[in-house]
Short mmCIF file of C-alpha atoms in Angstrom, two decimals:
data_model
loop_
_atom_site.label_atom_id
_atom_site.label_comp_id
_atom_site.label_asym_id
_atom_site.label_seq_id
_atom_site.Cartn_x
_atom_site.Cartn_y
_atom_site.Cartn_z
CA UNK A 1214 -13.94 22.00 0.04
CA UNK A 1215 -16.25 18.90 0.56
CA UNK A 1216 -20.02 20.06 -0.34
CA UNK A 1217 -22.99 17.58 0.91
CA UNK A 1218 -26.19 18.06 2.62
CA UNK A 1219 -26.50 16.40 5.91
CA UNK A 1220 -30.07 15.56 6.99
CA UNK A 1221 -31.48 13.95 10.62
CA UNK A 1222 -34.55 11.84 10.86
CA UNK A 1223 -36.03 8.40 12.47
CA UNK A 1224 -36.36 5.27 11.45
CA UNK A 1225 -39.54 5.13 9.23
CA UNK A 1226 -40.37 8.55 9.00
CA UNK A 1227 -38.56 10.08 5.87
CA UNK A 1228 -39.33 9.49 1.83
CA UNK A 1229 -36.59 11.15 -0.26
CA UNK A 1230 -37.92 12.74 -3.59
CA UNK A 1231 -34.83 12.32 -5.55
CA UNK A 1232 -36.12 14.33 -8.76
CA UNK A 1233 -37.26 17.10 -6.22
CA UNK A 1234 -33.89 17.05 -4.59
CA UNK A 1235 -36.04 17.68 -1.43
CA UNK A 1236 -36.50 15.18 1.57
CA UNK A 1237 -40.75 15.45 2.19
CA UNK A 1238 -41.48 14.23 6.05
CA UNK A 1239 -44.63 12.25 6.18
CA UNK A 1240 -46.31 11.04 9.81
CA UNK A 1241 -47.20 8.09 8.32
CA UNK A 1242 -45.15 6.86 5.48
CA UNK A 1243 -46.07 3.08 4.77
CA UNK A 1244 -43.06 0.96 4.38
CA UNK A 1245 -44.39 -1.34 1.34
CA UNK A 1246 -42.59 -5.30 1.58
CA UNK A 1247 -42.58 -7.47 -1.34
CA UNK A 1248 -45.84 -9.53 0.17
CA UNK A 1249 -48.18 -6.63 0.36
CA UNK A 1250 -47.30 -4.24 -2.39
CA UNK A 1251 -49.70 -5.71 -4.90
CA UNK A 1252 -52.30 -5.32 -2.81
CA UNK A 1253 -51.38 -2.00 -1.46
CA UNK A 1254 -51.37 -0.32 -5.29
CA UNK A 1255 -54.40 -1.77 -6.40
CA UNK A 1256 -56.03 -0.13 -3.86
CA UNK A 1257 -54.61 2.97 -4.36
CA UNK A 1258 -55.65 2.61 -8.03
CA UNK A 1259 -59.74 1.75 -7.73
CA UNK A 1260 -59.76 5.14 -5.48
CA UNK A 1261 -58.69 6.70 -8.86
CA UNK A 1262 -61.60 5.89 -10.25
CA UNK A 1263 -63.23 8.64 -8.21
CA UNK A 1264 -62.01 12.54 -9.81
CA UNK A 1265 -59.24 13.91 -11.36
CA UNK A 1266 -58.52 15.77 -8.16
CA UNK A 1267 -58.41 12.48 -5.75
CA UNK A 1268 -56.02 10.76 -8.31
CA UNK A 1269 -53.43 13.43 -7.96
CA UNK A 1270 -53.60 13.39 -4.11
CA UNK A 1271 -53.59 9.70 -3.97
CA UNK A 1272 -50.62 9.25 -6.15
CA UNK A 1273 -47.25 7.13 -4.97
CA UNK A 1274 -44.76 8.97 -5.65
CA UNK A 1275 -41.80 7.73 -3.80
CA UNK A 1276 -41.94 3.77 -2.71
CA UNK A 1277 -39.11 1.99 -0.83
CA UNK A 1278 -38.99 -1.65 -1.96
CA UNK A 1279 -38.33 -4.29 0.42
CA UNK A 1280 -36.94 -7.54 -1.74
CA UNK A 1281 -36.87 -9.00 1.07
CA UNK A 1282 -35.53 -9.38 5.03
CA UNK A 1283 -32.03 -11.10 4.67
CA UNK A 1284 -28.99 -9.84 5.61
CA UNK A 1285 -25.10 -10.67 5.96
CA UNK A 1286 -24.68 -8.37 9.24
CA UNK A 1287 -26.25 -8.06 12.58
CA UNK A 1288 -26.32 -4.70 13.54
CA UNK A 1289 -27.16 -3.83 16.94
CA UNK A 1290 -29.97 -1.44 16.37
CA UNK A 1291 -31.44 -3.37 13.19
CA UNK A 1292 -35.24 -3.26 13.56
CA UNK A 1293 -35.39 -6.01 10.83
CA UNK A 1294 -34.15 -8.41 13.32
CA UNK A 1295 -37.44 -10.95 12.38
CA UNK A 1296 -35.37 -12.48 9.29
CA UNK A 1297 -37.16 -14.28 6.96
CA UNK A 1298 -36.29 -14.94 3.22
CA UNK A 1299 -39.61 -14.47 1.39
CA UNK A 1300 -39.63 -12.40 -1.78
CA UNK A 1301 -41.21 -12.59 -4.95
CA UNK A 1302 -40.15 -14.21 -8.12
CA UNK A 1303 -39.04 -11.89 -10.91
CA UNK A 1304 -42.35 -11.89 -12.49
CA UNK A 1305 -44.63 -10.78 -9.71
CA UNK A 1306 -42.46 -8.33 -8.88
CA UNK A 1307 -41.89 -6.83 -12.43
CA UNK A 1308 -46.26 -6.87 -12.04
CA UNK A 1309 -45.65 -5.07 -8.88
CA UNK A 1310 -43.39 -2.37 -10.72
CA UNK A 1311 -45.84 -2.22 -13.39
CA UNK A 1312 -48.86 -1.49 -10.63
CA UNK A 1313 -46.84 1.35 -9.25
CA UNK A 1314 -46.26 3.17 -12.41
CA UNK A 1315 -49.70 2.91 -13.10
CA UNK A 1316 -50.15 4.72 -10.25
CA UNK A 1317 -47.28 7.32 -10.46
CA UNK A 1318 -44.79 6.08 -8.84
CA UNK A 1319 -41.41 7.92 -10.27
CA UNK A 1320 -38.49 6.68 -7.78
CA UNK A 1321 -38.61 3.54 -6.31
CA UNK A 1322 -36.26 2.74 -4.02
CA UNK A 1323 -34.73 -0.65 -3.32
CA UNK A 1324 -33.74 -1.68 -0.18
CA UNK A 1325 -33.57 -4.83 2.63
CA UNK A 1326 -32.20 -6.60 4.48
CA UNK A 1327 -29.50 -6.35 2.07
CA UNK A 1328 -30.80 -6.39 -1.56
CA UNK A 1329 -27.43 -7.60 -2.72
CA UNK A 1330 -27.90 -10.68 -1.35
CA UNK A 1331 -29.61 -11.42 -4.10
CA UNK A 1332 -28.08 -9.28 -7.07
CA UNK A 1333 -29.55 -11.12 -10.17
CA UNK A 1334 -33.07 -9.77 -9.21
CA UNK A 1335 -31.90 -6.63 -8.14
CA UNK A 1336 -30.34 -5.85 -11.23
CA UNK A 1337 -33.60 -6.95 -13.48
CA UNK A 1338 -35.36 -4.94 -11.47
CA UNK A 1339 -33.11 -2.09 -11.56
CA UNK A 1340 -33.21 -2.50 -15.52
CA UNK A 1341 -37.09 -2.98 -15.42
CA UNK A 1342 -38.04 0.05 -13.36
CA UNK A 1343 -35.29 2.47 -15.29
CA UNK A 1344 -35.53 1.19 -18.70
CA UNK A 1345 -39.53 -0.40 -19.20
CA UNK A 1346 -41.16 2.12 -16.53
CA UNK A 1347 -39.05 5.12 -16.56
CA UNK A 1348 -38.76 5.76 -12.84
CA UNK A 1349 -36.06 7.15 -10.83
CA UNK A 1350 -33.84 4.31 -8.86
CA UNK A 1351 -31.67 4.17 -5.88
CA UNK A 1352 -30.77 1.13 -4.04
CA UNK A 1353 -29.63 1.25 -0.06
CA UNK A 1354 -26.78 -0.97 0.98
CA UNK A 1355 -24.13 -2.00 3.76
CA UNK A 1356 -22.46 -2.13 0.67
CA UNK A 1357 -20.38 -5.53 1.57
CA UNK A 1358 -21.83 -7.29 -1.79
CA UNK A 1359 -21.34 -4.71 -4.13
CA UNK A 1360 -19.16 -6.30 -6.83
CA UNK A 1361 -17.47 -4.51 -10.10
CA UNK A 1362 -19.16 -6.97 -12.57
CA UNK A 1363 -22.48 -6.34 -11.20
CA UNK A 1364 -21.57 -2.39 -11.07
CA UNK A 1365 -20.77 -2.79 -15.06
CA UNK A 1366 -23.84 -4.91 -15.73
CA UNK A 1367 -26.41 -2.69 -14.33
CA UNK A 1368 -25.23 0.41 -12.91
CA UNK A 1369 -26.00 2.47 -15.84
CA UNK A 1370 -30.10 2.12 -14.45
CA UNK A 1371 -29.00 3.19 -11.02
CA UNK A 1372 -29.55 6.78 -10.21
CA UNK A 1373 -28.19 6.75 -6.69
CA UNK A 1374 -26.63 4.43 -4.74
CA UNK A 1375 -26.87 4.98 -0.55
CA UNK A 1376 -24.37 2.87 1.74
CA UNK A 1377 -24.31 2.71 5.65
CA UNK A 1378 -21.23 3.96 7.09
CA UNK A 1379 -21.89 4.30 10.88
CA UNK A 1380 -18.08 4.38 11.79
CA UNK A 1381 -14.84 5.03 10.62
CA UNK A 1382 -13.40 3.17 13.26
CA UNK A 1383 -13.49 -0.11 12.82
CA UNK A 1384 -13.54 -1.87 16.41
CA UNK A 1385 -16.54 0.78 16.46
CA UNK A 1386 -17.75 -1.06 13.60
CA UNK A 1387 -16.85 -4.23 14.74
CA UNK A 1388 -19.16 -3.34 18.30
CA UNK A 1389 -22.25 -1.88 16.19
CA UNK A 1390 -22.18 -5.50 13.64
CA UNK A 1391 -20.97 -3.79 10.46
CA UNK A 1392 -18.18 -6.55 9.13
CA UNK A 1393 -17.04 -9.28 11.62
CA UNK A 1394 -14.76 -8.99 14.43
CA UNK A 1395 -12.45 -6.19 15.48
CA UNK A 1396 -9.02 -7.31 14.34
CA UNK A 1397 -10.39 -8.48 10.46
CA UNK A 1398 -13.12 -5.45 9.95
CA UNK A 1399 -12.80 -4.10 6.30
CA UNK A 1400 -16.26 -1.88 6.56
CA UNK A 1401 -14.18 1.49 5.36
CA UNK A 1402 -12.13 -0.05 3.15
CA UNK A 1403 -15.07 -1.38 1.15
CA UNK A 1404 -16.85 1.98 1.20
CA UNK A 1405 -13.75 3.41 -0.69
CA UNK A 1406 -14.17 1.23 -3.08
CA UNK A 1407 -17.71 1.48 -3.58
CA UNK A 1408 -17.81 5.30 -3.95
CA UNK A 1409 -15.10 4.36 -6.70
CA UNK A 1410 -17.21 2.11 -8.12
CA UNK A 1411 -20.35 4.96 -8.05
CA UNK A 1412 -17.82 7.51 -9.51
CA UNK A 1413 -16.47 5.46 -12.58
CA UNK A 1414 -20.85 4.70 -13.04
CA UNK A 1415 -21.59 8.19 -12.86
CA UNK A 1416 -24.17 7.06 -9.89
CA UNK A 1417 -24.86 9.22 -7.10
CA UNK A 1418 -23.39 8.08 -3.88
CA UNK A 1419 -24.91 8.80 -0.73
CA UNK A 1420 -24.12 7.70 3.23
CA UNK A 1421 -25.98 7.13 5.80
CA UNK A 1422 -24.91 6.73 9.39
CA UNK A 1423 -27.15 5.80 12.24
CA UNK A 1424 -26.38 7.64 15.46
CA UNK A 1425 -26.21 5.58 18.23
CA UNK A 1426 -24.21 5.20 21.68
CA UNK A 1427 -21.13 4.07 19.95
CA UNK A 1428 -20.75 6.60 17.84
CA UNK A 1429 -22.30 9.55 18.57
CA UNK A 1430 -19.16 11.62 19.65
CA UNK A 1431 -16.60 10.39 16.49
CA UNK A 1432 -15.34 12.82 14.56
CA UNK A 1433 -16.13 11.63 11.06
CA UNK A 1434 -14.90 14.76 9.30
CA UNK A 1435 -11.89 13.65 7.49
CA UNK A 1436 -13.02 10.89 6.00
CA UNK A 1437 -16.45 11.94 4.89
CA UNK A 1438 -14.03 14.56 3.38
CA UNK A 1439 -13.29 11.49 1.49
CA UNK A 1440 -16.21 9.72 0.36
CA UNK A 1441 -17.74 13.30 -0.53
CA UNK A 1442 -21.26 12.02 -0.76
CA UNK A 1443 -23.34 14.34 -3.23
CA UNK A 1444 -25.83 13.59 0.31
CA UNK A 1445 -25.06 12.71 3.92
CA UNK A 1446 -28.20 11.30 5.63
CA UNK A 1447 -28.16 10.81 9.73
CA UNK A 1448 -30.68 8.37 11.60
CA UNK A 1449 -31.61 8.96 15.08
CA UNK A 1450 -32.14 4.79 16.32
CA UNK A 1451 -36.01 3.82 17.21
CA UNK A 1452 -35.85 1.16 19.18
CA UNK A 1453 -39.07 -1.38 18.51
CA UNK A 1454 -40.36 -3.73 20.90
CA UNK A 1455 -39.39 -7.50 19.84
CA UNK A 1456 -36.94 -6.02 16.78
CA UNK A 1457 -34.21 -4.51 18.97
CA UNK A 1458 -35.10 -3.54 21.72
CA UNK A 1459 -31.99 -4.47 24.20
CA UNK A 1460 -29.75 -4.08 21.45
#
């Protein structure tokens, strides 16, 4: 018998605790990019500076990491549809790692556009946040990039590894973005391999699937039966105003 939680929540609104094992709901989680998280921490640490009691409640515990807004697919209901490909050098963003632990960060969570697009500087910052600031890491992907070489390299400072599967179907797929045209869409396919990939790591493999109007009566059953994510996390779409609205 398949055994994973399944969880619903919008766009922007959830932070996942992974040491907790609990998903916290916030009304206004921050979504930190590359460009302002800098900033954003050394704020948050001169506020420490007032009691013991205001450092605890100001603490980040959880931070999703944005390396930056390019990605291989164009899914329908994207709101990063404002593509740019701005991210910080190694360096800065080690800095910005650095700031966050100093601040209490212990999960950080790393995420895009698609981070694999750019898997040298994923994987050093993987290695840096696991191994020279000892916080939890997960990574989100469409999981398209995800190569075995990479997987041996640096999946031993991975923690959890999430992948969007949003249909098992793959003219579904094919409709929603995920993979290219109908005839030549390998979205599933990949997945299976991934999850082997997480499983031969000893990485924690979670799915997420964003509901939407083209796939909101599939029966996904079987082949989440399949994957058998340790997690199974559903998104209700917000639709933004100049990101995808229309979509």
């Amino acid at each position: 018998m398949c055994s994973f939680r399944i969880v619903f929540s919008n766009f922007l609104t959830t932070k996942h605790d992974a040491l907790s094992g609990h998903f916290r709901f916030f009304e206004n989680m921050r979504i930190i990019l590359p460009c302002i998280i800098v900033t954003h921490i050394a704020t948050s640490t001169l506020s420490y500076n007032a009691s013991p009691s205001s450092m605890v409640a100001n603490r980040v515990k959880s931070v999703n990491y944005f390396i930056s807004r390019e990605c291989n697919y164009k899914c329908k209901f994207c709101f990063h549809t404002q593509k740019n490909t701005h991210k910080l050098g190694l360096g800065k963003a080690k800095l910005g790692l650095q700031l966050l632990q100093h601040s209490g960060t212990e999960k950080i969570n790393f995420a895009g556009g698609e981070p694999f697009l750019n898997p040298e500087l994923l994987g050093e910052l993987c290695k840096y946040a696991r191994q020279d600031c000892g916080m939890a890491v997960s990574i989100i992907s469409n999981g398209s990039l995800i190569k075995p070489d990479w997987m041996k390299r640096y999946g031993e400072y991975v923690d959890i590894l999430g992948v969007s599967v949003d249909s098992f179907d793959p003219a579904t797929n094919a409709a929603i973005g995920r993979g290219g045209d109908t005839d030549k869409n390998q979205h599933v396919n990949r997945m299976l391999k991934v999850r082997e990939l997480c499983s031969n790591q000893g990485i924690l493999f979670k799915m997420n699937t964003v509901v939407c109007s083209l796939n909101h009566d599939e029966d996904m059953n079987e082949h989440v039966s399949r994957l058998e994510p340790y997690r199974w996390k559903a998104f209700q779409c917000l639709i933004l105003k100049g990101e995808n609205a229309g979509g």
